[in-house]
């Protein structure tokens, strides 16, 4: 039996990396936070049974991995609208939605842990999170630990209760699946490392003035916009223009607050006029993917609980 008292600071040092692992596994910060919280409880409860035959880190990740695998057995694959549906044929106000549990949601930063900052930022892009969700859960865990966290096959084997040979086999199958997957979100992913600040500024100016011509001019010819939890998404300048005209009443008077998502990627939090007429209230988080300084895809995540998660105010002045 382990006689030493549980050291909470040990677990706290692992928490940012653990959260980013669970987010990649589960595609949702709410689910990731739940998994990390449950992991901390189980670590504390099981501390007396921890034997030093593996590292504390491996032991903690074993608990977290098992929790994630359990959650994934009971849930359907999370996705992005462009990967589930074809673009809208008729431009109408969106109505049909799927539950929050159907979608991948953006995440805030996981904390200032130096190790977490070293983890490849491109593996936090929303299109990569979507690709991960196409993998069977155990292959997903292997690929994240190997290709993202750069763990050895031996350490992964200890964590997931597999043999090193089984780890290498699962990794090969996972990489093949990732290479074959033809998700639309991957095609629409940021070809630029991130949007140029000038393009973001022009987007903010055009949207806040609700100058539809100026707004649509920023898009690539095949540019598109999606709006989880709505199933509907729009592709092409003509349809975008029609959609913005249709929803002018809703978006006019909006203001943006700049934020970062998914490992430091720039994004915009949209506040719209409230019904009471005093101030602006949360509406959506715009994540803008670009190519050659044109907008390929605006993902507008319409999920107001995201605002408090990102530490944003409940209301701003007009």
Short mmCIF file of C-alpha atoms in Angstrom, two decimals:
data_model
loop_
_atom_site.label_atom_id
_atom_site.label_comp_id
_atom_site.label_asym_id
_atom_site.label_seq_id
_atom_site.Cartn_x
_atom_site.Cartn_y
_atom_site.Cartn_z
CA UNK A 1 0.00 0.00 0.00
CA UNK A 2 1.16 3.54 -0.72
CA UNK A 3 1.71 5.20 2.68
CA UNK A 4 2.43 8.74 1.42
CA UNK A 5 -0.32 11.35 1.44
CA UNK A 6 -1.84 12.32 -1.89
CA UNK A 7 -0.09 15.38 -3.33
CA UNK A 8 -2.70 17.52 -5.12
CA UNK A 9 -0.02 19.65 -6.79
CA UNK A 10 1.18 16.54 -8.66
CA UNK A 11 -2.23 16.13 -10.27
CA UNK A 12 -2.56 19.89 -10.87
CA UNK A 13 0.67 19.88 -12.89
CA UNK A 14 -0.81 17.26 -15.23
CA UNK A 15 -4.24 18.88 -15.56
CA UNK A 16 -3.66 21.13 -18.64
CA UNK A 17 -2.20 18.29 -20.70
CA UNK A 18 -4.82 15.88 -19.41
CA UNK A 19 -7.61 18.28 -20.39
CA UNK A 20 -6.21 18.68 -23.90
CA UNK A 21 -5.97 14.87 -24.22
CA UNK A 22 -9.60 14.42 -23.12
CA UNK A 23 -10.77 17.23 -25.42
CA UNK A 24 -9.13 15.58 -28.42
CA UNK A 25 -10.67 12.25 -27.41
CA UNK A 26 -14.19 13.59 -26.78
CA UNK A 27 -14.55 16.69 -29.00
CA UNK A 28 -16.19 18.75 -26.24
CA UNK A 29 -14.76 20.81 -23.40
CA UNK A 30 -17.77 20.03 -21.20
CA UNK A 31 -17.11 16.30 -21.60
CA UNK A 32 -13.35 16.83 -21.21
CA UNK A 33 -13.81 18.78 -17.97
CA UNK A 34 -16.14 16.08 -16.64
CA UNK A 35 -13.58 13.40 -17.48
CA UNK A 36 -10.73 15.31 -15.81
CA UNK A 37 -12.85 15.97 -12.72
CA UNK A 38 -13.81 12.29 -12.48
CA UNK A 39 -10.14 11.35 -13.00
CA UNK A 40 -9.09 13.56 -10.07
CA UNK A 41 -11.73 11.93 -7.85
CA UNK A 42 -10.61 8.42 -8.83
CA UNK A 43 -6.93 9.29 -8.37
CA UNK A 44 -7.66 10.60 -4.88
CA UNK A 45 -9.85 7.60 -3.99
CA UNK A 46 -7.33 5.08 -5.37
CA UNK A 47 -4.15 6.76 -4.11
CA UNK A 48 -3.55 4.11 -1.44
CA UNK A 49 -3.52 1.39 -4.12
CA UNK A 50 -1.05 3.18 -6.43
CA UNK A 51 2.19 1.22 -6.70
CA UNK A 52 5.34 2.71 -8.13
CA UNK A 53 5.63 0.05 -10.88
CA UNK A 54 4.54 2.73 -13.36
CA UNK A 55 4.96 6.50 -13.27
CA UNK A 56 2.33 8.67 -11.62
CA UNK A 57 1.68 10.30 -15.02
CA UNK A 58 1.09 6.95 -16.75
CA UNK A 59 -1.23 5.87 -13.94
CA UNK A 60 -3.29 9.07 -14.15
CA UNK A 61 -3.56 8.88 -17.96
CA UNK A 62 -4.64 5.23 -17.64
CA UNK A 63 -7.56 6.33 -15.46
CA UNK A 64 -8.45 9.23 -17.79
CA UNK A 65 -8.19 7.03 -20.90
CA UNK A 66 -10.52 4.42 -19.42
CA UNK A 67 -13.03 7.14 -18.52
CA UNK A 68 -12.90 8.55 -22.07
CA UNK A 69 -13.28 5.08 -23.59
CA UNK A 70 -16.31 4.43 -21.36
CA UNK A 71 -17.89 7.75 -22.39
CA UNK A 72 -17.30 7.02 -26.08
CA UNK A 73 -18.94 3.59 -25.87
CA UNK A 74 -22.16 5.32 -24.81
CA UNK A 75 -22.15 8.18 -27.32
CA UNK A 76 -22.38 8.84 -31.04
CA UNK A 77 -19.59 10.42 -33.02
CA UNK A 78 -19.37 14.21 -32.75
CA UNK A 79 -18.97 16.09 -36.03
CA UNK A 80 -19.20 19.44 -37.84
CA UNK A 81 -22.19 20.37 -40.04
CA UNK A 82 -20.18 20.31 -43.29
CA UNK A 83 -19.26 16.66 -42.61
CA UNK A 84 -22.85 15.52 -42.04
CA UNK A 85 -24.95 17.41 -44.57
CA UNK A 86 -24.80 18.87 -48.08
CA UNK A 87 -24.94 22.66 -48.46
CA UNK A 88 -28.37 24.27 -48.41
CA UNK A 89 -30.31 24.20 -51.68
CA UNK A 90 -32.97 26.70 -50.56
CA UNK A 91 -31.84 29.76 -48.62
CA UNK A 92 -34.22 30.06 -45.68
CA UNK A 93 -33.77 30.83 -42.00
CA UNK A 94 -32.18 27.79 -40.34
CA UNK A 95 -34.51 25.78 -38.12
CA UNK A 96 -33.42 22.14 -37.83
CA UNK A 97 -30.86 21.48 -35.11
CA UNK A 98 -29.11 18.51 -33.56
CA UNK A 99 -28.47 18.27 -29.79
CA UNK A 100 -25.31 19.79 -28.31
CA UNK A 101 -23.89 16.28 -27.91
CA UNK A 102 -23.80 15.87 -31.72
CA UNK A 103 -21.30 18.65 -32.38
CA UNK A 104 -17.61 19.36 -31.93
CA UNK A 105 -17.22 22.64 -30.01
CA UNK A 106 -14.22 24.98 -29.82
CA UNK A 107 -12.13 25.07 -26.67
CA UNK A 108 -10.37 27.80 -24.70
CA UNK A 109 -6.67 27.39 -23.84
CA UNK A 110 -5.87 24.66 -21.35
CA UNK A 111 -3.53 26.67 -19.11
CA UNK A 112 0.06 27.82 -19.01
CA UNK A 113 1.67 24.42 -18.62
CA UNK A 114 4.99 24.51 -20.58
CA UNK A 115 4.57 20.88 -21.67
CA UNK A 116 1.13 21.65 -23.10
CA UNK A 117 2.51 24.56 -25.13
CA UNK A 118 4.91 22.14 -26.82
CA UNK A 119 2.07 19.90 -27.98
CA UNK A 120 1.47 20.54 -31.69
CA UNK A 121 -1.06 23.32 -32.13
CA UNK A 122 -2.24 22.03 -35.51
CA UNK A 123 -3.64 18.98 -33.72
CA UNK A 124 -6.12 21.30 -31.99
CA UNK A 125 -7.58 22.60 -35.24
CA UNK A 126 -11.29 21.85 -35.44
CA UNK A 127 -10.83 19.85 -38.64
CA UNK A 128 -8.25 17.64 -36.90
CA UNK A 129 -10.60 17.11 -33.95
CA UNK A 130 -13.26 16.10 -36.50
CA UNK A 131 -10.84 13.65 -38.14
CA UNK A 132 -10.02 12.10 -34.77
CA UNK A 133 -13.69 11.39 -34.15
CA UNK A 134 -13.75 9.07 -37.18
CA UNK A 135 -11.38 6.65 -35.40
CA UNK A 136 -12.46 3.82 -33.10
CA UNK A 137 -11.91 5.06 -29.51
CA UNK A 138 -8.85 2.92 -28.65
CA UNK A 139 -7.12 3.75 -31.94
CA UNK A 140 -7.92 7.40 -31.24
CA UNK A 141 -6.20 7.22 -27.85
CA UNK A 142 -3.13 5.51 -29.35
CA UNK A 143 -2.80 8.08 -32.14
CA UNK A 144 -3.19 11.05 -29.78
CA UNK A 145 -0.62 9.73 -27.31
CA UNK A 146 1.86 8.80 -30.06
CA UNK A 147 1.52 11.44 -32.78
CA UNK A 148 0.40 14.38 -30.64
CA UNK A 149 1.98 13.80 -27.23
CA UNK A 150 4.94 11.84 -28.68
CA UNK A 151 4.86 9.09 -26.06
CA UNK A 152 6.80 5.87 -26.58
CA UNK A 153 4.93 2.71 -27.63
CA UNK A 154 5.99 1.16 -24.30
CA UNK A 155 4.42 4.00 -22.26
CA UNK A 156 1.23 3.90 -24.37
CA UNK A 157 1.05 0.13 -23.88
CA UNK A 158 1.28 0.57 -20.10
CA UNK A 159 -1.38 3.29 -20.17
CA UNK A 160 -3.91 1.43 -22.33
CA UNK A 161 -3.19 -2.11 -21.06
CA UNK A 162 -2.01 -3.25 -24.49
CA UNK A 163 1.14 -4.90 -25.77
CA UNK A 164 3.64 -2.68 -27.64
CA UNK A 165 2.93 -4.73 -30.78
CA UNK A 166 -0.82 -4.06 -30.41
CA UNK A 167 -0.08 -0.35 -29.95
CA UNK A 168 1.96 -0.24 -33.17
CA UNK A 169 -0.76 -2.16 -35.05
CA UNK A 170 -3.50 0.18 -33.78
CA UNK A 171 -1.36 3.20 -34.67
CA UNK A 172 -0.86 1.95 -38.24
CA UNK A 173 -4.60 1.37 -38.71
CA UNK A 174 -5.43 4.78 -37.21
CA UNK A 175 -3.01 6.59 -39.53
CA UNK A 176 -4.42 4.75 -42.54
CA UNK A 177 -7.98 5.71 -41.57
CA UNK A 178 -6.95 9.35 -41.07
CA UNK A 179 -5.26 9.39 -44.48
CA UNK A 180 -8.34 7.88 -46.18
CA UNK A 181 -10.95 10.02 -44.44
CA UNK A 182 -12.32 12.59 -46.86
CA UNK A 183 -14.07 15.02 -44.58
CA UNK A 184 -15.27 18.24 -46.08
CA UNK A 185 -14.08 20.09 -42.97
CA UNK A 186 -10.54 18.90 -43.72
CA UNK A 187 -10.77 20.30 -47.26
CA UNK A 188 -12.05 23.57 -45.82
CA UNK A 189 -9.43 23.71 -43.06
CA UNK A 190 -7.13 26.67 -42.80
CA UNK A 191 -4.59 26.61 -45.62
CA UNK A 192 -3.09 29.72 -44.02
CA UNK A 193 -1.64 29.06 -40.57
CA UNK A 194 -4.15 31.58 -39.28
CA UNK A 195 -6.15 34.49 -40.75
CA UNK A 196 -4.22 37.67 -41.42
CA UNK A 197 -5.13 40.40 -38.97
CA UNK A 198 -6.09 42.78 -41.77
CA UNK A 199 -8.61 40.26 -43.16
CA UNK A 200 -10.11 39.75 -39.69
CA UNK A 201 -10.37 43.54 -39.27
CA UNK A 202 -12.16 43.86 -42.61
CA UNK A 203 -14.54 41.04 -41.62
CA UNK A 204 -15.31 42.77 -38.31
CA UNK A 205 -15.87 46.13 -40.01
CA UNK A 206 -18.11 44.71 -42.75
CA UNK A 207 -20.15 42.62 -40.31
CA UNK A 208 -20.57 45.34 -37.69
CA UNK A 209 -21.72 47.78 -40.39
CA UNK A 210 -23.64 44.89 -41.94
CA UNK A 211 -22.36 45.83 -45.39
CA UNK A 212 -23.35 42.61 -47.18
CA UNK A 213 -21.45 43.36 -50.40
CA UNK A 214 -18.23 44.10 -48.49
CA UNK A 215 -18.74 41.02 -46.33
CA UNK A 216 -19.33 38.60 -49.19
CA UNK A 217 -16.40 40.08 -51.14
CA UNK A 218 -14.06 38.70 -48.45
CA UNK A 219 -15.07 35.11 -49.23
CA UNK A 220 -13.47 32.71 -51.66
CA UNK A 221 -15.76 31.88 -54.64
CA UNK A 222 -16.66 28.56 -52.95
CA UNK A 223 -16.50 30.01 -49.43
CA UNK A 224 -19.03 28.78 -46.91
CA UNK A 225 -20.55 29.33 -43.49
CA UNK A 226 -21.84 26.80 -40.97
CA UNK A 227 -23.74 27.40 -37.73
CA UNK A 228 -23.80 24.51 -35.21
CA UNK A 229 -26.23 23.43 -33.72
CA UNK A 230 -28.10 24.13 -37.00
CA UNK A 231 -27.78 21.42 -39.64
CA UNK A 232 -27.95 23.98 -42.43
CA UNK A 233 -24.80 25.47 -43.97
CA UNK A 234 -24.30 27.82 -46.91
CA UNK A 235 -21.81 27.63 -49.78
CA UNK A 236 -21.01 30.14 -52.53
CA UNK A 237 -21.09 33.94 -52.67
CA UNK A 238 -24.58 34.14 -54.14
CA UNK A 239 -26.14 32.01 -51.41
CA UNK A 240 -24.14 33.78 -48.70
CA UNK A 241 -25.42 37.13 -49.94
CA UNK A 242 -29.01 35.84 -49.94
CA UNK A 243 -28.60 34.41 -46.44
CA UNK A 244 -27.12 37.61 -45.00
CA UNK A 245 -29.97 39.60 -46.57
CA UNK A 246 -32.51 37.23 -45.03
CA UNK A 247 -30.99 37.44 -41.54
CA UNK A 248 -30.15 41.16 -41.55
CA UNK A 249 -32.83 41.85 -38.92
CA UNK A 250 -31.13 39.43 -36.56
CA UNK A 251 -27.46 40.39 -37.00
CA UNK A 252 -27.59 44.13 -37.63
CA UNK A 253 -26.11 46.06 -34.73
CA UNK A 254 -23.84 43.21 -33.65
CA UNK A 255 -20.37 43.76 -32.17
CA UNK A 256 -17.35 41.46 -31.95
CA UNK A 257 -14.91 40.75 -29.13
CA UNK A 258 -11.60 39.14 -30.25
CA UNK A 259 -10.68 35.86 -28.54
CA UNK A 260 -8.51 32.81 -29.26
CA UNK A 261 -9.66 29.20 -29.52
CA UNK A 262 -8.07 25.76 -29.83
CA UNK A 263 -4.49 26.53 -28.95
CA UNK A 264 -4.30 30.24 -29.79
CA UNK A 265 -6.22 30.41 -33.09
CA UNK A 266 -7.85 33.88 -33.48
CA UNK A 267 -11.65 33.97 -33.33
CA UNK A 268 -14.46 36.47 -32.77
CA UNK A 269 -17.24 36.42 -30.18
CA UNK A 270 -20.42 37.96 -31.62
CA UNK A 271 -22.79 39.94 -29.40
CA UNK A 272 -26.19 40.89 -30.84
CA UNK A 273 -28.80 43.41 -29.70
CA UNK A 274 -30.80 42.05 -26.76
CA UNK A 275 -34.58 41.94 -26.74
CA UNK A 276 -34.80 44.39 -23.86
CA UNK A 277 -32.98 47.00 -25.94
CA UNK A 278 -30.26 47.63 -23.37
CA UNK A 279 -26.88 46.33 -24.41
CA UNK A 280 -25.73 43.40 -26.49
CA UNK A 281 -25.98 39.73 -25.54
CA UNK A 282 -23.96 36.62 -26.56
CA UNK A 283 -24.81 34.93 -29.85
CA UNK A 284 -21.97 32.98 -31.54
CA UNK A 285 -18.23 32.30 -31.72
CA UNK A 286 -16.89 32.86 -35.27
CA UNK A 287 -13.88 30.73 -36.25
CA UNK A 288 -12.61 31.87 -39.65
CA UNK A 289 -10.52 29.62 -41.91
CA UNK A 290 -8.75 31.21 -44.85
CA UNK A 291 -6.73 30.50 -47.96
CA UNK A 292 -4.60 33.07 -49.78
CA UNK A 293 -6.16 35.84 -47.71
CA UNK A 294 -9.74 34.89 -48.64
CA UNK A 295 -12.32 33.31 -46.34
CA UNK A 296 -12.91 29.62 -47.05
CA UNK A 297 -15.13 28.82 -44.08
CA UNK A 298 -16.75 30.71 -41.22
CA UNK A 299 -17.82 28.37 -38.45
CA UNK A 300 -20.25 30.30 -36.28
CA UNK A 301 -20.76 28.22 -33.12
CA UNK A 302 -24.12 29.36 -31.80
CA UNK A 303 -23.91 28.09 -28.25
CA UNK A 304 -24.13 30.79 -25.59
CA UNK A 305 -22.62 28.64 -22.75
CA UNK A 306 -19.34 28.93 -24.67
CA UNK A 307 -19.16 32.59 -23.68
CA UNK A 308 -18.83 31.93 -19.96
CA UNK A 309 -16.37 29.10 -20.70
CA UNK A 310 -14.19 31.61 -22.56
CA UNK A 311 -14.47 34.09 -19.68
CA UNK A 312 -16.56 36.52 -21.73
CA UNK A 313 -19.09 38.93 -20.22
CA UNK A 314 -22.83 38.19 -20.23
CA UNK A 315 -23.58 41.56 -21.80
CA UNK A 316 -21.67 44.45 -23.42
CA UNK A 317 -22.67 48.04 -24.14
CA UNK A 318 -23.91 49.01 -27.59
#
